[in-house]
Coordinates of C-alpha atoms in Angstrom, one line a residue:
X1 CA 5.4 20.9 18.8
X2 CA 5.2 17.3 19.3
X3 CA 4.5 14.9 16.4
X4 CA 1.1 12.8 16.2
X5 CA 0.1 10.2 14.4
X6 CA -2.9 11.8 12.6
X7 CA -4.1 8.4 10.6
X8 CA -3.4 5.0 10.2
X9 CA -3.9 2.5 7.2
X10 CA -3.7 -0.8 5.5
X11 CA -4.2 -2.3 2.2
X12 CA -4.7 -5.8 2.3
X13 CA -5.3 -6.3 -1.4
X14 CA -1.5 -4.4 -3.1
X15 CA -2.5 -1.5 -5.5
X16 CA -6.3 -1.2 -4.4
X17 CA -8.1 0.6 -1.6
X18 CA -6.9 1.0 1.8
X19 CA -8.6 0.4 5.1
X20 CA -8.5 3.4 7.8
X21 CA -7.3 2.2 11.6
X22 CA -7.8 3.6 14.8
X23 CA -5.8 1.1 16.5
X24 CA -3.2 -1.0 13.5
X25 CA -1.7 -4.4 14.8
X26 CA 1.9 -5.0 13.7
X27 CA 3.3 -8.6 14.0
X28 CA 6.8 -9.4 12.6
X29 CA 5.9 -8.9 9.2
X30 CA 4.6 -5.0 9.8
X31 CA 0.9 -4.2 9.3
X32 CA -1.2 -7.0 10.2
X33 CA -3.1 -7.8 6.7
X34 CA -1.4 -5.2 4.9
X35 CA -0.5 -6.1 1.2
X36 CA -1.5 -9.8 2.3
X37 CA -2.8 -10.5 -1.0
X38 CA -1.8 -9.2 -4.4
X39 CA -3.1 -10.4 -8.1
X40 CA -0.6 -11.7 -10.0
X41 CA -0.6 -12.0 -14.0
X42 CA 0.1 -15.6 -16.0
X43 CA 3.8 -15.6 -15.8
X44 CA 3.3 -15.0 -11.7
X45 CA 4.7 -11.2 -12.5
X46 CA 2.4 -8.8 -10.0
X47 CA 0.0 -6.5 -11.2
X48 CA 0.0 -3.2 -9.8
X49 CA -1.6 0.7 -10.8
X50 CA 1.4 1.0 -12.7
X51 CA 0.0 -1.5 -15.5
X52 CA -4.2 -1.4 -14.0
X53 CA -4.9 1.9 -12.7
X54 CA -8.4 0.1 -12.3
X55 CA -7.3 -1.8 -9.0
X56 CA -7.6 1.7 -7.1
X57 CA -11.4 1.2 -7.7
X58 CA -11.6 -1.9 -5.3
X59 CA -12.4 -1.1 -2.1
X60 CA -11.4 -3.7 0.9
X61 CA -12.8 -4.7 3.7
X62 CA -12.1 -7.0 6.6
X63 CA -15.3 -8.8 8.4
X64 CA -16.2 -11.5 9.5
X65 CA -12.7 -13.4 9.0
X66 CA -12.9 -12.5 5.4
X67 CA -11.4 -10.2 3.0
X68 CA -14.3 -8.4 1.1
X69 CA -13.7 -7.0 -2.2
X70 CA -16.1 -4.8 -4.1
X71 CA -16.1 -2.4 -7.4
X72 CA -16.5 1.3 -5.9
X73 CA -19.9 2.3 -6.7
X74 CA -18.2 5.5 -8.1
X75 CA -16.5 4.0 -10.5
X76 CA -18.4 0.9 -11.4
X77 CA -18.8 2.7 -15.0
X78 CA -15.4 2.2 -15.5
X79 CA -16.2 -1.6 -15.9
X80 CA -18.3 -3.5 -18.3
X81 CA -20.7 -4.7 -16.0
X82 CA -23.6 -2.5 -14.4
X83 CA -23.4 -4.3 -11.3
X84 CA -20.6 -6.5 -9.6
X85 CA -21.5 -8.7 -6.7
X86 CA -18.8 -8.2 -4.3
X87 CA -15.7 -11.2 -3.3
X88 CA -15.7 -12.6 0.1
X89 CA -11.9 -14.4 0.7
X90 CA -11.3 -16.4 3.7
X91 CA -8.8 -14.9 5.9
X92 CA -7.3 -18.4 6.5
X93 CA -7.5 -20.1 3.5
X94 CA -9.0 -23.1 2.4
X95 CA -6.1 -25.8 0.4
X96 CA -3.9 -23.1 -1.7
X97 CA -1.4 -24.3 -3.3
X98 CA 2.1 -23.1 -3.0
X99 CA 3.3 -21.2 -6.1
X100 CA 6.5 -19.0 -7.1
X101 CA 5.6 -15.3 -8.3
X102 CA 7.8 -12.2 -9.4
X103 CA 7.5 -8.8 -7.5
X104 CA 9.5 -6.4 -9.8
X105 CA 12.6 -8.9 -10.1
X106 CA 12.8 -10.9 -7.0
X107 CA 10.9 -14.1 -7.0
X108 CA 8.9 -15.5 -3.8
X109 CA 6.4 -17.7 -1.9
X110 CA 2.9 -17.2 -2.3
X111 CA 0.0 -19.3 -1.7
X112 CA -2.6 -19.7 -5.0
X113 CA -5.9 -19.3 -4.3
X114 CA -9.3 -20.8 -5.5
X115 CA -9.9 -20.5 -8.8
X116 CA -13.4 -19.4 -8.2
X117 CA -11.7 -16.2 -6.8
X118 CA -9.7 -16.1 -10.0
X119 CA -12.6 -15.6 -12.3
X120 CA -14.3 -12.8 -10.1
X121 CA -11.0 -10.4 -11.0
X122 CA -10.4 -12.2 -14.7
X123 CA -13.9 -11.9 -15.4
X124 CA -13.8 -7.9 -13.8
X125 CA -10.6 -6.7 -15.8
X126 CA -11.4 -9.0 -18.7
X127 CA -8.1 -10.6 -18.8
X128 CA -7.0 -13.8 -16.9
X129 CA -5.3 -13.2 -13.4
X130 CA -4.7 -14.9 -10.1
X131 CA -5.1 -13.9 -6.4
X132 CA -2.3 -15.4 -4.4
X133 CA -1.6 -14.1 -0.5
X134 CA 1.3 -14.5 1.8
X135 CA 2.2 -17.7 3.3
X136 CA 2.2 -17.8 7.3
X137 CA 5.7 -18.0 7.3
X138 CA 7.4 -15.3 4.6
X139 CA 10.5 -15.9 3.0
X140 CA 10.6 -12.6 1.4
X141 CA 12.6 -9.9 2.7
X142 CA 13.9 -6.7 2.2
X143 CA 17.1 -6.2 0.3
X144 CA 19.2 -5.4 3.5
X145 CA 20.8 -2.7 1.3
X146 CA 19.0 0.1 3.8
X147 CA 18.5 -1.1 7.3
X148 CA 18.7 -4.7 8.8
X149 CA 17.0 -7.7 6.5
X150 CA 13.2 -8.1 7.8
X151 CA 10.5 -10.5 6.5
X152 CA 7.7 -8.9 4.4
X153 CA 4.7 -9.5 2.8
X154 CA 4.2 -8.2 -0.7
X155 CA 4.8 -4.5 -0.3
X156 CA 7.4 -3.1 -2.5
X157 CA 10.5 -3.5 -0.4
X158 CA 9.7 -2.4 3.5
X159 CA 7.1 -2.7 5.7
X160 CA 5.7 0.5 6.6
X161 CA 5.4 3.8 4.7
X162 CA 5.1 7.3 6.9
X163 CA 4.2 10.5 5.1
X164 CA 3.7 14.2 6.6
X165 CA 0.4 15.9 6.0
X166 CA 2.5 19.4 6.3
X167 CA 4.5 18.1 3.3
X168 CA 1.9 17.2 1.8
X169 CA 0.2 20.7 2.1
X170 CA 3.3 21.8 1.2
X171 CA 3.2 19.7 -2.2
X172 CA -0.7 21.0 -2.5
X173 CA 0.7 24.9 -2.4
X174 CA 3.3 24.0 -4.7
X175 CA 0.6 22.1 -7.2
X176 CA -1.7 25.1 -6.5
X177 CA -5.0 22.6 -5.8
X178 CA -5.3 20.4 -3.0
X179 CA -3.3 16.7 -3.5
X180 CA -5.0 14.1 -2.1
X181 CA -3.0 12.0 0.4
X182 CA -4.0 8.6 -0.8
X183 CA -2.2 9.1 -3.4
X184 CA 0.9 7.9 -1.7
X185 CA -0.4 5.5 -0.1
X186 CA 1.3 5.9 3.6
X187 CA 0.7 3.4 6.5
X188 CA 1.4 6.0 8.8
X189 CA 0.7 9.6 8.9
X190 CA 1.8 12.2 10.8
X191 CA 0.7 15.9 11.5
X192 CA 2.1 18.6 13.7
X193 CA 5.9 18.6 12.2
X194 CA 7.6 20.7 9.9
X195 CA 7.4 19.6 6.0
X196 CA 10.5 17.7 5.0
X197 CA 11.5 17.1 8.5
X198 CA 11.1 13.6 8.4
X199 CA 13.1 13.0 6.0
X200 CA 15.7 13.9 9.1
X201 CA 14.8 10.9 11.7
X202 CA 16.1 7.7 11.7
X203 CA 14.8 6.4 15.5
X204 CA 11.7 6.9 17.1
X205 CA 8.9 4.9 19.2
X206 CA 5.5 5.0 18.8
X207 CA 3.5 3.9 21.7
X208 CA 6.8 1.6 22.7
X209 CA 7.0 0.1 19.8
X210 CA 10.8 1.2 17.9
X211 CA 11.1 2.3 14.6
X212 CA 13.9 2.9 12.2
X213 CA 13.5 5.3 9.0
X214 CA 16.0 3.3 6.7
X215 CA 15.8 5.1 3.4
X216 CA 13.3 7.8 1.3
X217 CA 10.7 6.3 -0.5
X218 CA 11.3 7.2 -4.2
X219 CA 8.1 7.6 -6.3
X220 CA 6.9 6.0 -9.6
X221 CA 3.7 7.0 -11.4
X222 CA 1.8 5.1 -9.5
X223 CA 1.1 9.0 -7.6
X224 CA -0.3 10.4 -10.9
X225 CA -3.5 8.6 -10.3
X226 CA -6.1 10.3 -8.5
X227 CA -7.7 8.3 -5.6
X228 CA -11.1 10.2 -6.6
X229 CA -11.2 9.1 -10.2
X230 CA -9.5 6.2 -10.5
X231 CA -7.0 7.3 -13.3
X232 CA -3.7 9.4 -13.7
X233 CA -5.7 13.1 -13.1
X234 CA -3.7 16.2 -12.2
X235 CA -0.5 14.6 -12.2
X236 CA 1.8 15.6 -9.4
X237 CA 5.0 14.1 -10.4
X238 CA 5.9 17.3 -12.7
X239 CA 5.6 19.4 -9.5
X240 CA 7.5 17.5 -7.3
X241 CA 10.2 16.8 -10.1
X242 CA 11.2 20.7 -9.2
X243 CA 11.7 20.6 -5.9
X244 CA 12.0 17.0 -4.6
X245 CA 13.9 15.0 -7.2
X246 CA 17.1 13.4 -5.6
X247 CA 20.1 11.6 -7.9
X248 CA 17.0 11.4 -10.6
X249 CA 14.6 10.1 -8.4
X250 CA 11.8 11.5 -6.6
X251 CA 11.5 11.3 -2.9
X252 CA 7.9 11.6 -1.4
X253 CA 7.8 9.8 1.9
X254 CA 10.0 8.0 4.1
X255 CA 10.2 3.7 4.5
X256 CA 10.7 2.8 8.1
X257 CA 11.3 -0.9 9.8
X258 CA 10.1 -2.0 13.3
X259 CA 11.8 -3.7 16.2
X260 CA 9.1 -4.8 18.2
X261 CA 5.3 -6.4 17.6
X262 CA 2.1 -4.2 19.4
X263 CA 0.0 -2.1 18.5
X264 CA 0.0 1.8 17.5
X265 CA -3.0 4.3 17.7
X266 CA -4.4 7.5 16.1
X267 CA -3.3 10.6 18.0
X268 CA -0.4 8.4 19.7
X269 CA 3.2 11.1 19.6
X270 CA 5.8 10.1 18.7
X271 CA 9.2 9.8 20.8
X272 CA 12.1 10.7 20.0

């Protein structure tokens, strides 16, 4: 059976909601606009789900050559304002200034925005925090400790994330309720393969464009949190602690790298 790529996504704001792609765009630093802007705390330190769940309750949106961030009307409750009038950020921006900010313990480039955009998320989360976003030429990089050293923007440590919806569904029988794929967050995934059989690949093309699996993706809480409520709900972690825990860790996923800019498609095989 061949393997497809059943959907494709982005998140251009890191920790909050993705955007769904027929076609995604990849230049050299993976997903075009994916984890191009992140919030970042007063010592520069990122700000993830794993300290504000919240985040997953911003949706994103890319129009008009701006990002758009809003409050998900679902969730809105969650906040202490009835109503929130959504964010509009340029895609190019507008004088930021060049600062220094801490993703786990590496520190790197990013460009500070406005402060005006400042106070819409300070003002949201009632705390003060900054939006910063990548600078057009990234001197991040992954650790080179799995796979060749590649520029990145401010995903965790690789530019792409593939999941299999069968291991998924596997994970779903196993948790005996359905799991909810966004919670892992994948750029790519893919249907028609055997669950845990990814975890086997390490070359492949997809349409022409050459990827490498470099390592599994080990998983921190940020999976607890259910995409439909906004907060750790039905965690999952205890489930997959019994059958997918590796050396202590738990393996959910697989990162990849890319050798070549294009662009890949929904329903595209995969080549082996």
């Amino acid at each position: 059976m061949t393997s497809k790529v059943k959907s494709l996504t982005i998140y251009p704001l890191k920790s909050a909601q993705g955007i769904e792609l027929k076609e995604m765009e990849i230049d050299s630093l993976g997903p075009r606009y994916d984890r191009e802007w992140m919030v970042v705390d007063t010592q520069q330190r990122f700000v993830t789900q794993r300290v504000e769940p919240r985040l997953s309750m911003i949706k994103t949106e890319i129009k008009n050559s701006s990002l758009i961030l809003s409050v998900d009307e679902r969730f809105i409750h969650n906040f202490p304002f009835p109503t929130y009038p959504p964010l509009e950020i340029p895609l190019i921006p507008n004088s930021p200034s060049p600062i220094e900010v801490k993703v786990f313990e590496k520190t790197c480039s990013a460009l500070h925005l406005n402060k005006v955009f400042d106070e819409w998320i300070s003002e949201l989360f009632q705390k003060k925090l900054h939006f910063v976003q990548t600078p057009p030429l990234s001197l991040r990089t992954t650790s080179g400790r799995h796979g060749p050293v590649k520029p990145l923007r401010f995903p965790d440590g690789y530019p792409f994330l593939l999941v299999n919806n069968e291991t998924v569904n596997e994970l779903s029988e196993k948790q005996g309720q359905s799991v909810n794929v966004k919670r892992f967050r994948p750029n790519i995934l893919i249907e028609k393969v055997k669950a845990g059989e990814e975890e086997n690949w390490i070359d492949f093309k997809i349409d022409g464009i050459p990827f490498t699996a470099v390592k599994k993706c080990t998983r921190c809480i940020i999976v607890d949190i259910d995409p439909e409520v906004g907060f750790k709900n039905n965690p999952v972690i205890p489930t997959l602690r019994t059958y997918r825990k590796i050396q202590n860790e738990i393996i959910f996923g697989i990162n990849l790298v890319h050798h070549k800019n294009g662009v890949i498609r929904t329903g595209s095989a995969l080549e082996f």
